[in-house]
Each structure stands twice: as C-alpha cells, then as structure tokens.
Coordinates of N, CA and C in Angstrom, one line a residue:
Chain A
E1047 N 128.8 106.1 95.9 CA 129.1 106.4 97.4 C 129.8 105.2 98.3
A1048 N 130.4 105.9 99.0 CA 131.4 105.1 100.6 C 130.5 104.6 101.0
G1049 N 130.8 103.1 101.6 CA 129.8 102.5 102.6 C 130.8 102.7 103.8
V1050 N 130.2 102.2 104.9 CA 130.8 102.3 106.4 C 132.2 101.7 106.2
T1051 N 132.8 102.6 107.0 CA 134.7 102.7 106.7 C 134.9 102.5 108.4
Q1052 N 135.7 101.4 108.5 CA 136.4 101.8 109.5 C 138.0 101.5 109.9
S1053 N 138.5 101.8 110.7 CA 139.5 102.0 111.2 C 139.9 101.8 112.4
P1054 N 141.3 101.1 112.8 CA 142.6 100.9 111.9 C 141.7 99.7 111.4
T1055 N 142.0 98.6 110.1 CA 142.2 97.5 110.3 C 142.5 96.7 111.0
H1056 N 144.0 97.2 111.5 CA 143.9 95.6 112.1 C 144.6 96.6 113.6
L1057 N 144.6 96.1 114.5 CA 144.9 97.0 115.7 C 145.6 95.5 116.6
I1058 N 147.0 95.3 117.5 CA 147.3 94.9 118.4 C 147.5 95.6 119.5
K1059 N 146.7 95.1 120.6 CA 147.4 95.7 122.1 C 147.5 94.5 123.2
T1060 N 148.2 95.2 124.3 CA 148.2 93.9 124.9 C 147.4 94.3 126.0
R1061 N 147.5 93.3 126.9 CA 146.7 93.2 127.7 C 146.2 93.9 129.1
G1062 N 145.5 94.6 129.2 CA 144.9 95.4 130.5 C 145.6 97.0 129.6
Q1063 N 145.5 96.9 128.4 CA 145.6 98.4 127.6 C 143.9 98.8 127.5
Q1064 N 144.2 99.9 126.5 CA 143.1 100.3 126.1 C 143.3 100.1 124.9
A1065 N 141.7 99.9 124.0 CA 142.2 100.3 122.1 C 140.6 100.7 122.0
T1066 N 140.9 101.8 121.1 CA 140.0 102.6 120.1 C 139.7 102.6 118.8
L1067 N 139.0 102.2 118.5 CA 138.2 101.5 117.0 C 137.2 102.9 116.5
R1068 N 137.2 103.2 115.5 CA 136.8 104.3 114.6 C 135.7 103.7 113.7
C1069 N 135.0 104.6 113.5 CA 133.5 104.2 112.4 C 132.7 105.5 111.7
S1070 N 132.9 105.1 110.6 CA 132.4 106.1 109.7 C 131.3 105.9 109.1
P1071 N 129.7 106.5 109.3 CA 128.6 105.6 108.7 C 128.5 105.7 106.8
I1072 N 127.3 105.3 106.5 CA 127.4 105.9 105.5 C 126.7 107.3 105.2
S1073 N 127.0 108.2 104.4 CA 126.4 109.7 103.7 C 125.1 110.0 104.1
G1074 N 124.4 110.3 105.4 CA 123.2 110.6 105.6 C 122.5 109.5 106.7
H1075 N 123.7 108.8 107.1 CA 122.9 107.7 107.8 C 123.4 108.2 109.8
T1076 N 121.9 107.6 110.3 CA 122.5 108.5 111.5 C 122.8 107.3 112.5
S1077 N 122.7 106.6 112.4 CA 122.1 105.0 113.2 C 123.6 104.0 113.0
V1078 N 124.5 104.0 114.1 CA 125.8 102.7 114.1 C 125.6 102.1 115.4
Y1079 N 125.6 100.8 114.8 CA 125.7 99.3 115.5 C 127.0 99.0 115.4
W1080 N 127.3 99.0 116.7 CA 129.2 97.8 116.9 C 128.9 96.2 117.4
Y1081 N 129.1 95.4 116.4 CA 128.9 94.4 116.6 C 130.4 93.5 117.0
Q1082 N 130.7 92.3 117.9 CA 132.1 91.7 118.0 C 131.8 90.2 117.7
Q1083 N 133.1 89.8 117.1 CA 132.8 88.1 116.2 C 134.1 87.9 116.3
A1084 N 134.0 87.0 117.8 CA 135.3 86.4 118.2 C 135.3 85.2 117.3
L1085 N 136.5 84.9 117.0 CA 137.0 83.7 116.4 C 136.7 82.3 115.8
G1086 N 135.3 81.9 115.2 CA 134.5 80.5 114.9 C 133.3 80.7 115.6
L1087 N 133.3 81.9 116.3 CA 131.9 82.3 116.8 C 130.9 83.2 115.9
G1088 N 129.8 83.8 116.9 CA 129.0 84.1 116.1 C 129.2 85.6 116.3
L1089 N 128.2 86.4 116.0 CA 127.8 88.0 115.8 C 127.4 88.2 117.5
Q1090 N 127.8 89.2 118.0 CA 127.3 89.6 119.2 C 127.0 91.2 118.5
F1091 N 126.0 91.0 119.5 CA 125.8 92.7 119.2 C 126.2 93.6 120.7
L1092 N 126.9 94.6 120.4 CA 127.5 95.2 120.9 C 126.8 96.3 121.5
L1093 N 126.5 97.4 120.7 CA 126.1 98.6 121.1 C 125.3 99.3 119.8
W1094 N 124.1 100.8 120.0 CA 123.2 101.2 119.2 C 123.2 102.5 119.1
Y1095 N 124.1 103.1 118.6 CA 124.4 104.7 118.7 C 122.7 105.4 117.7
D1096 N 122.0 106.2 117.8 CA 121.0 106.9 117.0 C 121.2 108.4 117.3
E1097 N 121.4 109.3 116.5 CA 122.0 110.7 116.7 C 121.6 110.9 118.0
G1098 N 123.3 110.5 118.2 CA 124.3 110.7 119.2 C 123.7 110.3 120.6
E1099 N 122.8 109.5 120.9 CA 122.4 108.8 122.1 C 122.4 107.4 121.6
E1100 N 122.9 106.7 123.1 CA 122.9 105.1 123.1 C 121.7 104.7 123.4
R1101 N 121.0 103.8 122.4 CA 119.6 103.5 121.8 C 119.5 101.9 122.9
N1102 N 120.8 101.2 122.7 CA 120.9 100.0 122.9 C 122.1 99.2 123.5
R1103 N 122.2 98.5 124.0 CA 123.5 97.8 124.6 C 123.4 96.9 124.3
G1104 N 124.3 95.8 124.4 CA 123.9 93.8 124.7 C 125.0 93.6 125.1
N1105 N 125.0 92.6 125.5 CA 125.4 91.6 127.5 C 127.0 91.6 127.0
F1106 N 127.4 93.1 127.1 CA 128.8 93.2 127.4 C 128.9 94.2 128.7
P1107 N 130.3 93.9 128.9 CA 131.0 94.5 130.6 C 130.9 95.7 130.3
P1108 N 131.0 96.8 131.4 CA 131.1 98.4 131.2 C 132.4 98.9 130.3
R1109 N 133.2 97.7 130.6 CA 134.3 98.2 129.7 C 134.6 98.4 128.2
F1110 N 133.5 98.2 128.1 CA 133.4 98.4 126.0 C 131.9 99.3 127.2
S1111 N 132.5 100.8 125.7 CA 132.5 101.8 125.6 C 131.8 102.4 124.4
G1112 N 131.6 103.4 124.4 CA 131.5 104.1 123.0 C 130.8 105.4 122.9
R1113 N 130.6 106.2 121.9 CA 130.1 107.4 121.5 C 129.6 107.7 120.2
Q1114 N 128.8 108.5 120.3 CA 128.8 108.9 118.5 C 128.7 110.3 118.7
F1115 N 129.1 110.8 117.7 CA 129.9 112.4 117.3 C 128.7 113.4 116.3
P1116 N 128.6 114.7 116.9 CA 127.7 114.7 115.7 C 127.5 114.9 114.6
N1117 N 128.7 114.6 114.0 CA 128.9 114.0 112.4 C 127.9 112.6 112.3
Y1118 N 127.6 111.8 113.1 CA 127.2 110.3 113.3 C 128.5 109.5 113.4
S1119 N 129.5 109.8 112.9 CA 130.7 108.7 113.1 C 130.6 108.6 114.4
S1120 N 131.2 107.2 114.7 CA 131.5 106.2 116.4 C 132.6 106.3 117.0
E1121 N 132.9 105.9 117.9 CA 134.2 105.1 118.3 C 133.8 104.0 119.5
L1122 N 134.3 103.0 119.4 CA 134.5 102.1 120.2 C 135.4 102.1 121.4
N1123 N 135.3 102.0 122.3 CA 136.3 102.3 123.2 C 136.2 100.7 124.5
V1124 N 137.1 99.5 124.1 CA 137.5 99.0 125.3 C 138.3 99.0 126.1
N1125 N 138.7 99.2 127.3 CA 139.2 99.0 128.3 C 139.7 97.8 128.8
A1126 N 140.7 98.0 129.7 CA 141.6 97.0 130.5 C 141.4 95.7 129.5
L1127 N 141.8 95.4 128.6 CA 141.7 94.6 127.3 C 142.1 93.0 128.2
E1128 N 141.2 92.0 127.5 CA 141.4 91.0 128.5 C 141.8 89.9 126.7
L1129 N 142.6 88.9 127.2 CA 143.1 88.3 125.7 C 141.3 87.8 124.8
E1130 N 140.3 87.8 125.4 CA 139.3 86.9 125.2 C 138.6 88.4 124.5
D1131 N 138.8 89.9 124.1 CA 138.8 90.7 123.2 C 139.5 90.4 122.1
S1132 N 139.9 89.7 121.9 CA 140.3 89.5 120.3 C 139.1 88.8 119.7
A1133 N 139.1 89.6 118.6 CA 137.6 89.8 118.0 C 137.9 90.9 116.4
L1134 N 137.0 90.2 115.6 CA 136.8 90.6 114.3 C 135.5 91.9 114.8
Y1135 N 135.6 93.3 114.9 CA 134.8 94.1 115.5 C 134.2 95.1 114.6
L1136 N 133.2 94.7 114.5 CA 131.9 95.5 112.8 C 130.8 96.5 113.4
C1137 N 131.2 97.4 112.8 CA 130.3 98.4 112.9 C 129.1 98.5 111.8
A1138 N 128.3 99.4 111.9 CA 127.1 98.9 110.6 C 126.5 100.4 110.3
S1139 N 125.5 100.8 109.7 CA 125.0 101.7 110.3 C 123.6 101.4 109.3
S1140 N 122.1 102.6 109.5 CA 121.3 102.5 109.0 C 120.7 104.2 109.0
S1141 N 119.5 104.4 108.1 CA 119.1 105.8 108.3 C 118.4 106.0 109.6
G1142 N 118.6 105.0 110.2 CA 118.0 105.8 111.9 C 116.2 105.3 112.2
L1143 N 116.0 105.9 113.2 CA 114.9 105.5 113.9 C 113.6 106.3 112.8
R1144 N 114.1 107.4 112.6 CA 113.3 108.3 111.7 C 112.3 107.7 110.2
R1145 N 113.6 107.2 110.2 CA 113.5 106.7 108.7 C 112.7 105.4 108.5
S1146 N 112.1 105.4 107.3 CA 111.4 103.8 106.7 C 112.6 102.6 105.8
G1147 N 112.2 102.1 106.1 CA 113.1 101.1 105.3 C 114.7 101.4 105.6
N1148 N 114.8 101.4 106.6 CA 116.5 101.9 106.9 C 117.2 100.8 107.3
T1149 N 117.2 99.6 105.8 CA 118.6 98.7 105.7 C 119.6 98.8 106.9
I1150 N 120.4 97.6 107.4 CA 121.2 98.2 107.9 C 122.8 98.0 107.0
Y1151 N 123.9 98.3 106.6 CA 125.1 98.0 106.2 C 126.5 97.8 106.6
F1152 N 126.7 96.9 106.9 CA 128.5 96.7 107.8 C 129.2 97.5 106.9
G1153 N 130.6 97.7 107.4 CA 131.8 97.7 107.3 C 132.7 96.4 107.2
E1154 N 133.9 96.4 106.9 CA 134.0 95.7 106.4 C 135.5 95.1 108.2
G1155 N 135.3 95.6 109.3 CA 135.7 95.4 110.5 C 137.0 95.4 110.4
S1156 N 137.7 96.1 112.0 CA 138.4 95.8 112.5 C 139.1 94.9 113.2
W1157 N 140.2 94.4 113.3 CA 140.7 93.0 113.7 C 141.4 93.6 115.0
L1158 N 141.1 93.1 116.3 CA 141.7 93.3 117.1 C 142.6 92.4 117.8
T1159 N 143.6 92.6 118.2 CA 144.2 91.2 118.8 C 144.7 91.6 120.0
V1160 N 144.9 91.0 121.2 CA 145.1 91.3 122.5 C 146.2 90.2 123.0
V1161 N 147.4 90.4 123.3 CA 148.3 89.9 123.7 C 148.9 90.1 125.1
Chain B
D1056 N 117.7 86.5 121.7 CA 118.0 85.4 121.0 C 117.2 85.9 119.6
A1057 N 117.7 84.6 118.6 CA 117.5 84.9 117.3 C 116.1 84.8 117.1
K1058 N 115.4 84.9 116.4 CA 113.7 84.6 116.1 C 113.6 83.2 115.2
T1059 N 114.5 82.9 114.3 CA 114.6 81.9 113.3 C 115.3 80.9 113.4
T1060 N 115.0 79.9 112.3 CA 115.5 78.5 112.4 C 115.8 78.5 111.5
Q1061 N 117.8 78.0 110.9 CA 118.2 77.5 109.6 C 118.9 76.5 109.8
P1062 N 118.9 75.8 108.2 CA 119.7 74.8 108.2 C 121.4 75.0 108.8
T1063 N 122.4 73.8 109.5 CA 123.6 74.4 109.7 C 124.1 74.9 108.3
S1064 N 124.0 73.5 107.6 CA 124.9 73.7 106.4 C 124.0 73.0 105.2
M1065 N 124.2 73.6 104.1 CA 123.5 73.3 103.0 C 125.0 72.9 101.7
D1066 N 124.5 72.0 100.7 CA 125.4 71.9 99.8 C 124.5 72.6 98.4
C1067 N 125.5 73.1 97.0 CA 124.7 73.4 96.1 C 125.9 73.2 95.1
A1068 N 125.2 72.7 93.5 CA 126.1 72.3 92.8 C 126.3 73.8 92.1
E1069 N 127.5 74.4 91.7 CA 127.8 75.0 91.3 C 127.0 75.4 89.5
G1070 N 126.1 76.5 89.4 CA 125.2 76.5 88.1 C 124.0 76.3 88.4
R1071 N 123.6 75.6 89.8 CA 122.1 75.5 90.3 C 121.9 76.4 91.2
A1072 N 120.6 76.7 91.2 CA 119.8 77.3 92.3 C 120.1 76.7 93.2
A1073 N 120.7 77.8 94.4 CA 120.4 77.6 95.9 C 119.5 77.6 96.9
N1074 N 118.8 76.7 97.3 CA 117.6 77.4 98.3 C 117.9 76.9 99.9
L1075 N 117.6 78.4 100.5 CA 117.9 78.8 101.6 C 116.5 78.8 102.3
P1076 N 116.2 77.6 103.4 CA 115.1 77.9 103.5 C 114.8 78.2 105.1
C1077 N 114.2 79.0 105.6 CA 114.2 79.5 107.2 C 112.8 79.6 107.9
N1078 N 112.8 79.7 109.4 CA 111.6 79.5 109.7 C 111.4 80.6 110.8
H1079 N 110.5 81.1 110.9 CA 110.0 82.0 111.8 C 109.2 82.3 112.2
S1080 N 108.3 81.3 112.9 CA 107.0 80.6 113.0 C 106.8 82.0 114.3
T1081 N 106.9 82.7 114.9 CA 106.7 83.7 115.4 C 107.0 85.1 115.6
I1082 N 107.2 85.1 113.8 CA 107.5 86.8 113.2 C 105.9 87.3 113.4
S1083 N 105.9 89.0 114.2 CA 105.0 89.8 114.3 C 104.6 90.2 113.3
G1084 N 103.7 90.8 113.1 CA 102.9 91.9 112.2 C 103.9 92.5 111.1
N1085 N 104.6 93.4 112.2 CA 106.1 94.2 112.0 C 107.3 94.2 111.3
E1086 N 107.4 93.2 111.8 CA 108.4 92.3 111.6 C 109.1 92.0 109.9
Y1087 N 109.9 92.2 109.5 CA 110.7 92.1 108.5 C 111.5 90.9 108.5
V1088 N 111.4 90.4 107.3 CA 112.3 89.5 107.2 C 114.1 89.7 106.0
Y1089 N 114.9 89.9 106.7 CA 116.2 89.9 106.2 C 117.3 88.7 106.0
W1090 N 117.8 88.7 105.2 CA 119.0 88.0 104.8 C 120.6 88.7 104.4
Y1091 N 121.2 88.6 104.8 CA 122.6 88.8 104.8 C 123.1 87.7 104.4
R1092 N 124.3 87.9 104.4 CA 125.4 87.1 104.4 C 126.8 87.3 104.5
Q1093 N 127.9 86.4 104.9 CA 129.5 86.7 105.5 C 130.2 86.0 104.5
I1094 N 130.7 86.4 103.6 CA 132.3 85.5 103.5 C 132.9 85.5 104.2
H1095 N 133.8 84.5 104.6 CA 134.9 84.4 105.7 C 135.8 86.0 106.0
S1096 N 135.0 85.9 107.1 CA 136.0 87.3 108.1 C 135.8 88.3 107.3
Q1097 N 134.7 89.0 106.2 CA 134.3 90.2 105.7 C 133.2 90.4 106.6
G1098 N 132.9 92.0 106.1 CA 131.6 92.0 107.0 C 130.5 91.6 106.4
P1099 N 129.0 91.4 107.4 CA 127.8 90.9 106.6 C 127.6 91.5 105.7
Q1100 N 127.0 91.3 104.2 CA 126.7 92.1 103.3 C 124.9 91.5 103.0
Y1101 N 124.3 92.8 103.1 CA 123.0 92.8 103.0 C 122.9 92.0 101.4
I1102 N 121.6 91.1 101.7 CA 121.2 90.7 99.8 C 119.3 90.9 99.4
I1103 N 118.6 90.9 100.6 CA 117.7 91.5 100.4 C 116.4 91.2 101.8
H1104 N 115.4 92.2 101.4 CA 114.4 92.0 103.0 C 112.7 92.2 102.0
G1105 N 111.9 91.1 103.2 CA 110.8 91.6 102.5 C 110.1 91.7 103.8
L1106 N 108.6 92.2 103.7 CA 107.7 92.1 104.6 C 106.4 90.8 104.4
K1107 N 105.5 90.9 103.1 CA 104.7 89.8 103.2 C 105.5 89.6 101.6
N1108 N 105.4 89.8 100.5 CA 105.6 89.7 99.4 C 107.1 89.4 98.9
N1109 N 106.5 88.1 97.9 CA 107.9 88.4 96.9 C 108.6 89.0 96.7
E1110 N 110.0 89.0 97.2 CA 111.1 90.0 97.0 C 112.0 90.0 95.6
T1111 N 112.6 90.5 94.6 CA 113.7 89.8 93.8 C 114.5 91.4 93.5
N1112 N 115.6 91.1 93.4 CA 116.8 91.9 93.0 C 117.9 91.3 92.6
E1113 N 119.1 92.0 91.9 CA 120.2 91.4 91.6 C 120.7 90.4 92.0
M1114 N 120.5 90.1 93.0 CA 121.1 88.8 93.8 C 120.3 87.9 94.0
A1115 N 119.4 88.1 94.2 CA 118.4 87.2 94.4 C 117.2 87.2 94.8
S1116 N 116.2 85.8 94.8 CA 114.8 85.9 95.3 C 113.9 85.8 97.2
L1117 N 113.1 86.5 97.1 CA 112.6 86.0 98.7 C 111.5 85.5 98.3
I1118 N 111.3 84.4 98.6 CA 109.9 83.8 98.8 C 109.7 83.8 100.2
I1119 N 108.3 84.7 100.8 CA 107.5 84.5 102.3 C 106.4 83.5 102.4
T1120 N 106.1 82.6 102.9 CA 104.8 82.5 102.4 C 103.8 83.1 103.4
E1121 N 102.4 82.7 102.6 CA 101.2 83.9 103.2 C 101.1 83.5 104.2
D1122 N 101.4 82.4 105.4 CA 101.4 82.8 106.6 C 102.3 83.5 107.5
R1123 N 104.1 83.9 106.6 CA 105.1 84.3 106.9 C 105.8 83.7 107.8
K1124 N 105.8 82.8 108.5 CA 106.1 81.6 108.9 C 107.3 81.2 108.6
S1125 N 107.6 81.4 107.4 CA 108.4 80.7 106.8 C 109.1 82.0 105.3
S1126 N 110.7 81.3 105.4 CA 110.9 82.1 104.0 C 111.9 80.9 103.1
T1127 N 111.7 81.5 102.0 CA 113.4 80.6 101.1 C 113.7 81.7 100.6
L1128 N 115.0 81.7 100.8 CA 116.3 82.6 100.3 C 116.6 82.3 98.6
I1129 N 116.2 82.2 97.6 CA 116.8 81.3 96.1 C 118.2 82.2 95.5
L1130 N 119.4 81.6 95.9 CA 119.9 82.1 94.6 C 119.9 81.6 93.2
P1131 N 119.6 81.8 92.2 CA 119.3 81.7 91.0 C 120.7 80.8 90.1
H1132 N 121.4 81.5 90.2 CA 122.8 80.6 89.3 C 124.0 80.5 90.6
A1133 N 123.9 80.0 91.1 CA 124.9 79.6 92.3 C 126.3 80.0 92.1
T1134 N 127.1 80.6 92.2 CA 128.6 80.5 92.2 C 129.5 80.4 93.2
L1135 N 131.0 79.5 92.5 CA 132.1 79.7 94.2 C 131.9 80.6 95.2
R1136 N 131.8 81.8 94.6 CA 132.0 83.3 95.2 C 130.8 83.2 96.4
D1137 N 129.7 82.7 95.8 CA 128.5 82.5 96.7 C 128.6 81.2 97.8
T1138 N 129.6 81.0 98.0 CA 130.1 80.0 99.2 C 130.3 81.3 100.4
A1139 N 129.7 81.0 101.6 CA 129.6 81.7 102.6 C 128.4 81.4 103.9
V1140 N 128.3 82.1 104.6 CA 126.8 82.0 106.1 C 125.7 82.6 105.6
Y1141 N 125.2 82.1 105.7 CA 123.5 82.7 105.1 C 123.1 83.2 106.3
Y1142 N 122.7 84.1 107.0 CA 121.1 85.0 108.4 C 120.4 85.1 107.7
C1143 N 119.6 84.4 108.3 CA 118.3 85.4 108.1 C 117.4 85.9 109.0
I1144 N 117.2 86.5 109.1 CA 116.6 87.9 110.4 C 115.5 88.4 110.0
V1145 N 114.6 88.4 111.8 CA 113.3 89.2 111.2 C 113.8 90.2 112.1
R1146 N 113.2 91.3 111.7 CA 113.5 92.8 112.4 C 112.5 93.9 112.0
V1147 N 112.1 94.4 113.2 CA 111.5 95.6 113.5 C 111.8 96.8 112.4
A1148 N 111.1 97.2 111.7 CA 112.1 98.4 111.1 C 112.5 99.2 112.2
G1149 N 113.9 99.9 111.9 CA 114.5 100.9 112.9 C 115.3 100.3 114.0
D1150 N 115.1 98.7 114.3 CA 115.6 98.5 115.7 C 117.1 97.4 114.8
K1151 N 117.6 97.0 115.9 CA 119.3 96.2 115.8 C 118.9 95.0 115.2
I1152 N 120.0 94.2 114.4 CA 120.0 93.3 114.4 C 120.3 92.2 115.0
I1153 N 119.8 90.8 116.0 CA 120.3 89.9 116.4 C 120.5 89.0 115.5
F1154 N 121.8 88.1 115.5 CA 122.4 87.4 114.2 C 122.1 86.1 115.1
G1155 N 121.8 85.2 114.2 CA 121.2 83.6 115.2 C 123.1 82.8 114.0
K1156 N 122.9 81.4 114.2 CA 124.2 80.8 113.7 C 124.0 80.8 112.2
G1157 N 122.9 81.3 111.5 CA 123.2 81.1 109.6 C 123.3 80.0 109.3
T1158 N 123.1 79.8 107.9 CA 123.4 78.2 107.4 C 124.7 78.8 106.8
R1159 N 125.7 77.6 106.9 CA 126.8 77.8 105.8 C 126.6 77.4 104.3
L1160 N 126.8 77.6 103.5 CA 126.3 77.1 101.7 C 127.6 77.0 101.6
H1161 N 127.9 75.7 101.0 CA 128.6 75.4 100.4 C 128.5 75.0 98.6
I1162 N 129.2 75.8 98.1 CA 129.0 75.7 96.5 C 130.0 74.5 96.2
L1163 N 129.0 73.4 95.4 CA 130.6 72.2 94.9 C 131.0 72.5 93.6
P1164 N 132.4 72.2 93.0 CA 131.9 72.7 91.6 C 131.7 71.5 90.6

C-alpha cells in the first residue's frame, strides 16, 4: 500500500513568486495535514483539511493557503515567497475525524528553496 | 504549545536497550501518547501509541505509568539506524499533532 506521496521533491523559486506543493494521502484517508520545518528548526503545524473542509490553521500569514480536492489530495500554496519560507514542507494523512484509531502518517516532504 | 517534556539528547550504546522518557503531567483522559521519530531531514515516522496500557510492536515498547503522567519508549536493541530525533506527543484521537523539540538519540558504535 502506498504511503503519503508529495511532489515535487525539490522546488526552487524566486522571492515574490508563488509555490504550489501537492500531496496524495494514503488510500482511504480523508484528513490531510501540512507542516513546515525550516532548517534546524522544529516542525510547525500549518493547515489541516478533513473531507474538503479546513479544520484548523496554524500561526502562519494568509499567503499560506491550501485546499483539499474531492479525491482527498491536497495542495499547499505559498504566495509572495520570502527567503524565510525556505523549508521542508511535510504532508501527513489520517483516517479523519469520523474514524477511531486515526494515526497520522507522514510523507517524505517537499524541499522549497527561495532565492 | 507541546504538552510534553523530553530530555534534549541521549546516548545509547549499539545493541543495548534505549529508554526514552517523556513527561506529560497535564494529560487528559481522552489523550493518547504517541511516539514518532525523524531521521535526518526525512518525514517523521510513526512508532507506537497507547492510551493506558503498555503497548509493544515490532519497533518498540511503550510503557505508560499508572497515573499516565509519564511514559517511556523502549527500543530493545538499538542500532546505528535508530539515531534520530524522537518525539513524544499527546493527542486526542482525530486531532492534529503539535510537535515539541523531541529527544536527539545518538547510538554509539
């Protein structure tokens, strides 16, 4: 069974541009979570989607946004990129709010470099 | 903010059991204890979780004290590949994860 998959693996953008990162959850999972890990720093919660709805948002500016599609895959968009947005962006999935035992599983991440 | 306290770093000799402690004195009755690890720049890997009872799987054992205010993750025979940052997390089923700083475990050859 495939795990959480993320694309692209690496992305280089120029300051001011927009970046789009994609995530496919584990089959059957309806919740998707996004985290940011800047170099040498901790894992910061960004966004949580469940069944197409945004459930929770971390302490990030509005230029960080996302969405979840009907097939439960998700996109994270970062607008007006700043140098400090350079980080590993991790997506995770779980079986969602309606199911018990919903352990969260992580993908391998997308490296975003802003130059 | 993370609801757990872990040592910043620990060392363990290869082949020995690694015992990683975690304090979660404010844990609620409906919160589970989860353990993840992150090997350098990879996605966090789920290890084990429990509510009240001790748990064991192919990777590790989780010992939760009777008052549930602390727990210990045990890696029975540590190898160099177990070198990672280990995160202890308390979480209500269905909720997001808030990560703390974790414990950096060094396995010594």
